[in-house]
C-alpha positions as MATLAB code, in Angstrom:
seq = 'XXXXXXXXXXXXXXXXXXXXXXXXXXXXXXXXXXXXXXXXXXXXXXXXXXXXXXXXXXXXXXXXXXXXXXXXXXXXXXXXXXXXXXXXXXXXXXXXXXXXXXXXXXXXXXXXXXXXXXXXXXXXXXXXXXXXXXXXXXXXXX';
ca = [
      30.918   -7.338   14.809;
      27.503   -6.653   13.561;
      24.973   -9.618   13.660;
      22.102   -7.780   13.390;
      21.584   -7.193    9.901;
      21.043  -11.179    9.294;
      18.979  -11.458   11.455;
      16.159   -9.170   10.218;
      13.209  -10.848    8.775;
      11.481   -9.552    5.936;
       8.163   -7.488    6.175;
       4.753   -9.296    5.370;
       3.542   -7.692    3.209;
       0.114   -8.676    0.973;
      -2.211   -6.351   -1.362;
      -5.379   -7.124   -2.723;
      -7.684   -4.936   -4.929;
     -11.088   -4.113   -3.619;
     -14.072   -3.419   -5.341;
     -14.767   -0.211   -3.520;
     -14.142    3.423   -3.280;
     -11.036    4.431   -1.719;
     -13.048    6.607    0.917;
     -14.662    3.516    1.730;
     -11.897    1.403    2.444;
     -10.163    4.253    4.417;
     -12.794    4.492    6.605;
     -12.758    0.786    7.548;
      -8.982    0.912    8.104;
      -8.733    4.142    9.577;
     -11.778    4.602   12.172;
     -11.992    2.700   15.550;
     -15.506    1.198   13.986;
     -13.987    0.170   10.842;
     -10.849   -1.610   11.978;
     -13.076   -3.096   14.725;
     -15.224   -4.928   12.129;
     -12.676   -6.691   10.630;
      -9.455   -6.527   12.209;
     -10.300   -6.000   16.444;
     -11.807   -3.999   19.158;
      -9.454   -0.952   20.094;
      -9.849    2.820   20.269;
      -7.815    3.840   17.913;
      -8.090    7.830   16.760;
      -6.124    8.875   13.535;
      -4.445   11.201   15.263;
      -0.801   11.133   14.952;
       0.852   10.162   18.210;
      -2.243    8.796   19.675;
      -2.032    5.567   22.047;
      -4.521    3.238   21.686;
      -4.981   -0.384   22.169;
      -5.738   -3.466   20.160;
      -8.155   -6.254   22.408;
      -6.682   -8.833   20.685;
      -8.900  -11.241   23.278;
      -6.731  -13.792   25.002;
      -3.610  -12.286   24.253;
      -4.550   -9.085   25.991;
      -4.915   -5.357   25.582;
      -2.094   -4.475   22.820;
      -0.483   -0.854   23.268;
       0.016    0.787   20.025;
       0.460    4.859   18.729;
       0.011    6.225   16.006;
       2.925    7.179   13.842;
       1.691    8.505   10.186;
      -1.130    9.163    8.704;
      -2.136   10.644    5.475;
      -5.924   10.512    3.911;
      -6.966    8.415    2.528;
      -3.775    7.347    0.996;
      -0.990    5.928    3.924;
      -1.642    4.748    7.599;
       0.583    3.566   10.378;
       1.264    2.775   13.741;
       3.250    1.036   16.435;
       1.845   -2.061   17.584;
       3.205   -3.653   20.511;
       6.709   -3.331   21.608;
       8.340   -4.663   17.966;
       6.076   -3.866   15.298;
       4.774   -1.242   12.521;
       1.555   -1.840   10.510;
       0.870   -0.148    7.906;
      -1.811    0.336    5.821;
      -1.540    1.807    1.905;
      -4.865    2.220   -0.190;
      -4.348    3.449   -3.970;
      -7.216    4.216   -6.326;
      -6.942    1.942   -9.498;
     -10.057    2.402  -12.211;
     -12.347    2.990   -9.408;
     -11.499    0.489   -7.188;
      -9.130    0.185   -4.343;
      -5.400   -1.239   -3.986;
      -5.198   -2.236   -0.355;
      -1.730   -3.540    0.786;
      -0.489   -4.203    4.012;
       2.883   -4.315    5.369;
       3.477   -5.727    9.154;
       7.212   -4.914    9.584;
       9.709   -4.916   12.596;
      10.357   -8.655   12.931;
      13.823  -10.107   14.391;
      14.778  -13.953   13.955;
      16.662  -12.823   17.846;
      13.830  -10.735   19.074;
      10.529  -12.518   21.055;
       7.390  -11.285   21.451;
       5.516  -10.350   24.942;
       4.281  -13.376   25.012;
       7.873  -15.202   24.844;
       7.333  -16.824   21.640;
       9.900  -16.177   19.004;
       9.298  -13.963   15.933;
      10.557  -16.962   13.830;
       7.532  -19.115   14.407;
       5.095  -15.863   14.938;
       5.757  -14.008   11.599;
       4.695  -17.572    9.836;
       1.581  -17.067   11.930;
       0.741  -13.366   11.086;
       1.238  -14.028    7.727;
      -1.141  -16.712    6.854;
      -3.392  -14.513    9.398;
      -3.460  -11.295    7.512;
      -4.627  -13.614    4.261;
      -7.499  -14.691    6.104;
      -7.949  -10.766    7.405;
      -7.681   -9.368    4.197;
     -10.835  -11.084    2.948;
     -12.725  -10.319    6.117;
     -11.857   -6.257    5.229;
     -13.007   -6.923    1.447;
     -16.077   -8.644    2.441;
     -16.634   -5.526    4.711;
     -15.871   -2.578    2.240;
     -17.309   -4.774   -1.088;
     -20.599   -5.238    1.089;
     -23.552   -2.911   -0.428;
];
């Protein structure tokens, strides 16, 4: 009997257009400086198979690694012990499509911090909203 494919929760997944170059928004989502000024402290590389962490503050130094990465088009890593973020920039009339898509979430599965993914993913998502315009504010900025 196979359970498992019910309980898979869809990926969040949000895009918003930028009004910046695509080299631009790369750099912010794809250096350690840039994803530190909107997103948090970490020492990330894009390197494939690099580990680095996320200091995501009171929750704690978060292990992730590298898993794809592609300039300046497609991004991704593990983060944590569950999840995959990915990052997708796409030129449109000299601007930039950003979306982002935080997959790997399980209505059985909870997190390191014992909360369940149900009640988390809700979280992340209105999160990432609130993200997303701290990255354009960053990358629109002169």
């Amino acid at each position: 009997m196979d359970n498992h494919k019910s309980s898979t929760l869809p990926d969040i997944r949000q895009t918003e257009v930028f009004n910046a170059p695509i080299q631009k928004v790369w750099d912010a989502v794809a250096t350690s400086e840039g994803i530190a000024a909107w997103f948090m402290p970490n020492d990330f590389q894009p390197i494939v198979g690099h580990e680095f962490h996320l200091n995501a503050g009171p929750f704690g130094m978060s292990p992730c690694k590298v898993t794809e990465i592609d300039p300046p088009r497609r991004l991704s890593f593990r983060w944590g012990k569950d999840w995959t973020l990915t990052f997708e920039l796409a030129e449109v009339e000299g601007k930039t499509q950003f979306t982002l898509i935080h997959s790997g979430w399980d209505a059985d599965t909870v997190t390191e911090f014992g909360q369940p993914h149900t009640v988390v993913r809700d979280q992340m998502n209105a999160g990432w909203g609130g993200l997303a315009k701290k990255l354009g504010a960053y990358v629109e900025a002169k």
